[in-house]
mmCIF file of C-alpha atoms in Angstrom:
data_model
loop_
_atom_site.group_PDB
_atom_site.id
_atom_site.type_symbol
_atom_site.label_atom_id
_atom_site.label_comp_id
_atom_site.label_asym_id
_atom_site.label_seq_id
_atom_site.Cartn_x
_atom_site.Cartn_y
_atom_site.Cartn_z
ATOM 1 C CA MET A 18 14.851 2.971 15.415
ATOM 2 C CA SER A 19 15.535 0.885 18.563
ATOM 3 C CA ALA A 20 12.217 0.418 20.568
ATOM 4 C CA ARG A 21 8.716 -0.339 18.964
ATOM 5 C CA ILE A 22 7.120 2.446 17.647
ATOM 6 C CA ARG A 23 3.982 3.663 19.605
ATOM 7 C CA LEU A 24 1.145 4.776 18.554
ATOM 8 C CA ASP A 25 -1.607 6.416 19.779
ATOM 9 C CA PRO A 26 -4.388 5.592 17.552
ATOM 10 C CA SER A 27 -7.222 8.263 19.126
ATOM 11 C CA VAL A 28 -7.536 10.232 16.188
ATOM 12 C CA TYR A 29 -6.122 8.088 12.995
ATOM 13 C CA LEU A 30 -6.302 9.957 10.063
ATOM 14 C CA VAL A 31 -6.379 7.934 6.304
ATOM 15 C CA THR A 32 -5.612 9.894 3.502
ATOM 16 C CA ASP A 33 -7.595 10.541 0.563
ATOM 17 C CA THR A 34 -6.131 11.896 -2.380
ATOM 18 C CA GLY A 35 -8.628 12.355 -4.078
ATOM 19 C CA GLN A 36 -10.963 13.971 -1.908
ATOM 20 C CA CYS A 37 -7.719 16.094 -0.498
ATOM 21 C CA GLY A 38 -7.420 17.867 -4.376
ATOM 22 C CA GLY A 39 -4.127 16.099 -4.829
ATOM 23 C CA PRO A 40 -1.057 15.361 -3.202
ATOM 24 C CA ALA A 41 -0.125 18.880 -2.401
ATOM 25 C CA GLY A 42 -3.591 19.033 -0.824
ATOM 26 C CA VAL A 43 -3.042 16.111 1.034
ATOM 27 C CA VAL A 44 0.284 17.344 2.747
ATOM 28 C CA ALA A 45 -2.025 20.670 3.491
ATOM 29 C CA THR A 46 -4.656 18.543 5.141
ATOM 30 C CA VAL A 47 -2.491 16.272 7.169
ATOM 31 C CA GLY A 48 -0.756 19.395 8.347
ATOM 32 C CA ALA A 49 -3.549 21.269 9.461
ATOM 33 C CA ALA A 50 -5.440 17.970 10.810
ATOM 34 C CA VAL A 51 -2.337 17.498 12.910
ATOM 35 C CA ASP A 52 -2.568 20.991 13.910
ATOM 36 C CA GLY A 53 -6.685 19.846 15.202
ATOM 37 C CA GLY A 54 -5.341 16.740 17.301
ATOM 38 C CA VAL A 55 -4.379 13.801 14.705
ATOM 39 C CA THR A 56 -2.635 11.580 16.463
ATOM 40 C CA ALA A 57 -1.407 9.135 13.877
ATOM 41 C CA VAL A 58 -1.516 9.406 9.867
ATOM 42 C CA GLN A 59 -1.916 6.280 7.613
ATOM 43 C CA LEU A 60 -1.025 7.020 3.675
ATOM 44 C CA ARG A 61 -3.907 5.128 1.452
ATOM 45 C CA ASP A 62 -3.564 5.958 -2.242
ATOM 46 C CA PRO A 63 -4.325 2.582 -4.087
ATOM 47 C CA GLY A 64 -4.998 4.559 -7.301
ATOM 48 C CA ALA A 65 -1.231 5.626 -7.064
ATOM 49 C CA THR A 66 2.012 4.645 -8.707
ATOM 50 C CA THR A 67 4.882 3.230 -6.719
ATOM 51 C CA ARG A 68 7.206 6.434 -7.548
ATOM 52 C CA GLU A 69 3.827 8.491 -6.826
ATOM 53 C CA LEU A 70 3.203 6.958 -3.451
ATOM 54 C CA VAL A 71 7.126 7.189 -2.744
ATOM 55 C CA ASP A 72 6.819 10.908 -3.198
ATOM 56 C CA LEU A 73 3.974 11.768 -1.329
ATOM 57 C CA GLY A 74 5.304 9.318 1.339
ATOM 58 C CA ARG A 75 8.764 11.115 1.541
ATOM 59 C CA ALA A 76 6.589 14.579 1.805
ATOM 60 C CA LEU A 77 4.679 13.038 5.018
ATOM 61 C CA VAL A 78 7.588 11.841 6.901
ATOM 62 C CA THR A 79 9.175 15.337 6.470
ATOM 63 C CA LEU A 80 6.117 17.084 7.799
ATOM 64 C CA LEU A 81 5.492 14.421 10.255
ATOM 65 C CA ARG A 82 8.439 13.283 11.946
ATOM 66 C CA PRO A 83 9.749 16.484 13.704
ATOM 67 C CA LEU A 84 6.094 16.562 15.334
ATOM 68 C CA GLY A 85 6.402 12.891 16.760
ATOM 69 C CA VAL A 86 3.317 11.967 15.027
ATOM 70 C CA PRO A 87 3.579 8.529 13.259
ATOM 71 C CA LEU A 88 3.242 7.669 9.472
ATOM 72 C CA VAL A 89 1.754 4.161 8.104
ATOM 73 C CA VAL A 90 1.698 3.237 5.116
ATOM 74 C CA ASP A 91 -1.349 1.257 3.908
ATOM 75 C CA ASP A 92 -0.923 -2.017 1.901
ATOM 76 C CA ARG A 93 2.678 -1.108 0.947
ATOM 77 C CA VAL A 94 5.523 -2.573 2.883
ATOM 78 C CA ASP A 95 7.999 -1.931 0.298
ATOM 79 C CA VAL A 96 6.955 1.451 0.372
ATOM 80 C CA ALA A 97 6.867 1.701 3.854
ATOM 81 C CA LEU A 98 10.595 0.879 3.879
ATOM 82 C CA ALA A 99 11.306 2.611 1.138
ATOM 83 C CA ILE A 100 10.363 5.868 2.899
ATOM 84 C CA ASP A 101 11.572 5.105 6.146
ATOM 85 C CA ALA A 102 7.557 5.367 7.381
ATOM 86 C CA ASP A 103 6.772 4.302 10.985
ATOM 87 C CA GLY A 104 4.954 1.291 9.646
ATOM 88 C CA ALA A 105 2.122 -0.475 7.734
ATOM 89 C CA HIS A 106 -0.878 -1.094 7.735
ATOM 90 C CA VAL A 107 -2.127 -4.789 6.022
ATOM 91 C CA GLY A 108 -5.614 -6.220 5.091
ATOM 92 C CA GLN A 109 -6.486 -9.691 5.177
ATOM 93 C CA ARG A 110 -5.566 -10.064 1.312
ATOM 94 C CA ASP A 111 -2.630 -8.409 1.241
ATOM 95 C CA LEU A 112 0.732 -9.589 2.609
ATOM 96 C CA ASP A 113 0.401 -11.692 5.673
ATOM 97 C CA PRO A 114 1.117 -10.009 8.912
ATOM 98 C CA VAL A 115 3.743 -12.659 9.512
ATOM 99 C CA SER A 116 6.038 -11.783 6.459
ATOM 100 C CA ALA A 117 5.160 -8.285 7.213
ATOM 101 C CA ARG A 118 6.619 -8.030 10.986
ATOM 102 C CA ARG A 119 9.694 -10.045 8.879
ATOM 103 C CA LEU A 120 10.196 -7.422 6.473
ATOM 104 C CA LEU A 121 9.298 -4.138 8.948
ATOM 105 C CA GLY A 122 11.474 -5.748 11.708
ATOM 106 C CA PRO A 123 10.964 -5.235 15.644
ATOM 107 C CA ASP A 124 10.158 -1.719 15.720
ATOM 108 C CA ARG A 125 8.239 -0.676 13.333
ATOM 109 C CA HIS A 126 4.279 -0.156 13.593
ATOM 110 C CA LEU A 127 1.811 -3.120 11.985
ATOM 111 C CA GLY A 128 -1.716 -2.815 11.989
ATOM 112 C CA LEU A 129 -4.366 -5.374 10.734
ATOM 113 C CA SER A 130 -7.610 -5.097 9.392
ATOM 114 C CA VAL A 131 -10.387 -7.586 10.608
ATOM 115 C CA SER A 132 -13.790 -7.474 10.399
ATOM 116 C CA THR A 133 -15.092 -10.828 12.252
ATOM 117 C CA PRO A 134 -14.365 -12.310 15.508
ATOM 118 C CA GLU A 135 -12.830 -15.335 14.024
ATOM 119 C CA GLU A 136 -10.515 -12.476 12.487
ATOM 120 C CA ALA A 137 -9.652 -11.028 15.649
ATOM 121 C CA ARG A 138 -9.221 -14.406 17.595
ATOM 122 C CA ALA A 139 -6.693 -15.211 14.689
ATOM 123 C CA ALA A 140 -4.541 -12.154 14.944
ATOM 124 C CA VAL A 141 -3.979 -12.640 18.970
ATOM 125 C CA ASP A 142 -2.825 -16.097 17.925
ATOM 126 C CA LEU A 143 -0.047 -14.891 15.465
ATOM 127 C CA PRO A 144 3.556 -15.140 17.169
ATOM 128 C CA PRO A 145 3.814 -12.391 19.697
ATOM 129 C CA GLY A 146 4.754 -8.893 18.723
ATOM 130 C CA THR A 147 3.548 -9.498 15.197
ATOM 131 C CA VAL A 148 0.524 -7.068 15.430
ATOM 132 C CA ASP A 149 0.499 -3.986 17.169
ATOM 133 C CA LEU A 150 -3.322 -2.632 16.085
ATOM 134 C CA LEU A 151 -6.111 -3.822 14.589
ATOM 135 C CA GLY A 152 -8.449 -1.713 12.807
ATOM 136 C CA VAL A 153 -12.022 -2.927 12.795
ATOM 137 C CA GLY A 154 -14.923 -2.222 10.356
ATOM 138 C CA PRO A 155 -16.258 -0.977 8.363
ATOM 139 C CA VAL A 156 -18.826 0.138 11.107
ATOM 140 C CA ARG A 157 -21.066 2.039 8.525
ATOM 141 C CA PRO A 158 -21.193 1.641 4.818
ATOM 142 C CA THR A 159 -18.260 3.901 3.186
ATOM 143 C CA LEU A 160 -17.611 5.173 0.052
ATOM 144 C CA THR A 161 -13.864 5.632 0.503
ATOM 145 C CA LYS A 162 -13.086 2.043 0.178
ATOM 146 C CA SER A 163 -14.347 0.366 -3.380
ATOM 147 C CA ASP A 164 -13.577 -2.849 -2.047
ATOM 148 C CA ALA A 165 -15.051 -2.625 1.514
ATOM 149 C CA ARG A 166 -16.591 -5.543 3.247
ATOM 150 C CA PRO A 167 -20.685 -4.944 4.247
ATOM 151 C CA ALA A 168 -21.024 -2.488 7.401
ATOM 152 C CA ILE A 169 -20.454 -4.554 10.759
ATOM 153 C CA GLY A 170 -22.247 -1.703 13.227
ATOM 154 C CA PHE A 171 -21.424 -0.807 16.810
ATOM 155 C CA ALA A 172 -22.747 -4.408 18.330
ATOM 156 C CA ARG A 173 -20.803 -6.155 16.103
ATOM 157 C CA LEU A 174 -17.825 -3.849 16.753
ATOM 158 C CA SER A 175 -18.355 -4.847 20.699
ATOM 159 C CA VAL A 176 -18.142 -8.847 19.603
ATOM 160 C CA VAL A 177 -14.853 -7.876 17.949
ATOM 161 C CA THR A 178 -13.149 -6.059 20.307
ATOM 162 C CA ALA A 179 -14.208 -8.236 22.908
ATOM 163 C CA ALA A 180 -12.541 -11.094 20.852
ATOM 164 C CA ALA A 181 -9.270 -8.781 20.518
ATOM 165 C CA ALA A 182 -6.473 -8.908 22.908
ATOM 166 C CA LEU A 183 -5.053 -5.892 21.246
ATOM 167 C CA PRO A 184 -6.065 -2.321 20.669
ATOM 168 C CA CYS A 185 -8.735 -1.544 18.252
ATOM 169 C CA VAL A 186 -9.308 1.217 16.238
ATOM 170 C CA ALA A 187 -12.875 1.820 14.417
ATOM 171 C CA ILE A 188 -13.154 2.735 10.881
ATOM 172 C CA GLY A 189 -15.976 3.233 8.304
ATOM 173 C CA GLY A 190 -17.794 6.481 7.822
ATOM 174 C CA LEU A 191 -17.268 7.674 11.658
ATOM 175 C CA ARG A 192 -17.883 11.473 13.038
ATOM 176 C CA ALA A 193 -17.363 12.827 16.274
ATOM 177 C CA ALA A 194 -20.635 12.077 17.091
ATOM 178 C CA ASP A 195 -19.958 8.311 17.395
ATOM 179 C CA VAL A 196 -16.970 8.562 19.823
ATOM 180 C CA ALA A 197 -19.242 7.846 22.642
ATOM 181 C CA ALA A 198 -20.342 4.740 21.035
ATOM 182 C CA LEU A 199 -17.258 3.908 19.895
ATOM 183 C CA HIS A 200 -15.805 3.850 23.229
ATOM 184 C CA GLY A 201 -18.369 2.359 24.842
ATOM 185 C CA ALA A 202 -17.814 -0.564 22.234
ATOM 186 C CA GLY A 203 -14.150 -0.898 23.019
ATOM 187 C CA ALA A 204 -12.446 0.934 20.589
ATOM 188 C CA ALA A 205 -9.162 2.948 21.199
ATOM 189 C CA GLY A 206 -9.529 4.898 18.633
ATOM 190 C CA SER A 207 -11.483 6.311 15.220
ATOM 191 C CA ALA A 208 -9.817 5.876 11.903
ATOM 192 C CA VAL A 209 -11.051 8.883 10.044
ATOM 193 C CA VAL A 210 -11.393 9.582 6.271
ATOM 194 C CA SER A 211 -13.815 11.936 4.775
ATOM 195 C CA ALA A 212 -14.844 13.367 7.971
ATOM 196 C CA VAL A 213 -11.409 15.259 7.793
ATOM 197 C CA CYS A 214 -10.056 14.886 4.173
ATOM 198 C CA GLY A 215 -11.631 17.215 1.477
ATOM 199 C CA ARG A 216 -13.451 19.491 4.849
ATOM 200 C CA PRO A 217 -13.054 23.354 4.408
ATOM 201 C CA ASP A 218 -11.516 22.842 8.111
ATOM 202 C CA PRO A 219 -9.442 19.846 8.685
ATOM 203 C CA ALA A 220 -8.402 21.390 11.434
ATOM 204 C CA ALA A 221 -11.471 21.836 13.439
ATOM 205 C CA ALA A 222 -12.809 18.638 11.850
ATOM 206 C CA ALA A 223 -10.130 16.830 13.914
ATOM 207 C CA ARG A 224 -10.226 19.125 16.616
ATOM 208 C CA GLU A 225 -13.997 17.910 17.203
ATOM 209 C CA ILE A 226 -12.973 14.372 17.292
ATOM 210 C CA ALA A 227 -10.149 14.958 19.227
ATOM 211 C CA LEU A 228 -12.404 16.810 21.919
ATOM 212 C CA ALA A 229 -14.749 13.785 21.650
ATOM 213 C CA TRP A 230 -12.335 10.927 22.668
ATOM 214 C CA ALA A 231 -11.096 13.312 25.500
ATOM 215 C CA ALA A 232 -14.253 13.866 26.658
ATOM 216 C CA ALA A 233 -15.390 10.045 26.405
ATOM 217 C CA ARG A 234 -12.284 9.064 28.111
ATOM 218 C CA ALA A 235 -13.041 11.357 31.181
ATOM 219 C CA GLU A 236 -16.584 10.425 31.481
ATOM 220 C CA ASN A 237 -15.206 6.789 32.022
ATOM 221 C CA ARG A 238 -12.763 7.641 34.657
ATOM 222 C CA SER A 239 -15.502 9.907 36.545
ATOM 223 C CA ASP A 240 -17.023 6.813 36.303
ATOM 224 C CA ALA A 241 -14.450 4.470 37.286
ATOM 225 C CA ARG A 242 -13.475 6.790 40.547
ATOM 226 C CA SER A 243 -17.409 6.897 41.561
ATOM 227 C CA ARG A 244 -17.067 2.830 41.629
ATOM 228 C CA THR A 245 -14.019 2.791 43.518
ATOM 229 C CA THR A 246 -15.525 5.884 46.275
ATOM 230 C CA THR A 247 -19.149 4.244 46.700
ATOM 231 C CA GLY A 248 -19.184 1.381 49.072
ATOM 232 C CA PRO A 249 -21.951 -0.740 49.842
ATOM 233 C CA ALA A 250 -25.039 0.923 51.748
ATOM 234 C CA SER A 251 -24.691 0.408 55.287
#
């Protein structure tokens, strides 16, 4: 790698092996979801052995790399390196971000989970280039992560994103109908699990979220143009 991985977090799929019906189901779901507009994928399977995680990760790298969609590994920096993934994502109780960056090197993506303004500001205060993206949440209560923190809600999400001079992706019980509120709260994208994993049509589910983000950003650009072209009343 010769340049830092650029990750678009608009439609950020976090995998759930159980909801997808097993490892083969994860690969099939990810393939369909990318067809529908998923822009980044995070491999998450806390119940898998290291070897199982490596095998599934390599299958996803084979699928995603030709498509130009980044693959990030949750928690396991060692697995990210073993499968030549595009990066890793760590939580507040995982390997610290400075050590994770040292292991990943300068070119791979590194995300960090935060839930409070204090954690967001602490991430900003890390050495420049340590963290690329903050995962903020859970916005709503979620059953996909047994050790998830209490839900912070949309108002608190705005407070956290305002404290972060880094792109933020929201996570936690989110659907396409939430995108306008997420955009208004300062999020750069939505990380989703059950909104795509285990759905009868993952491509359609992903497409709905992608279209919602496109619409939210188009409306924002339209509002910005209106403000710049509408002068003071004469």
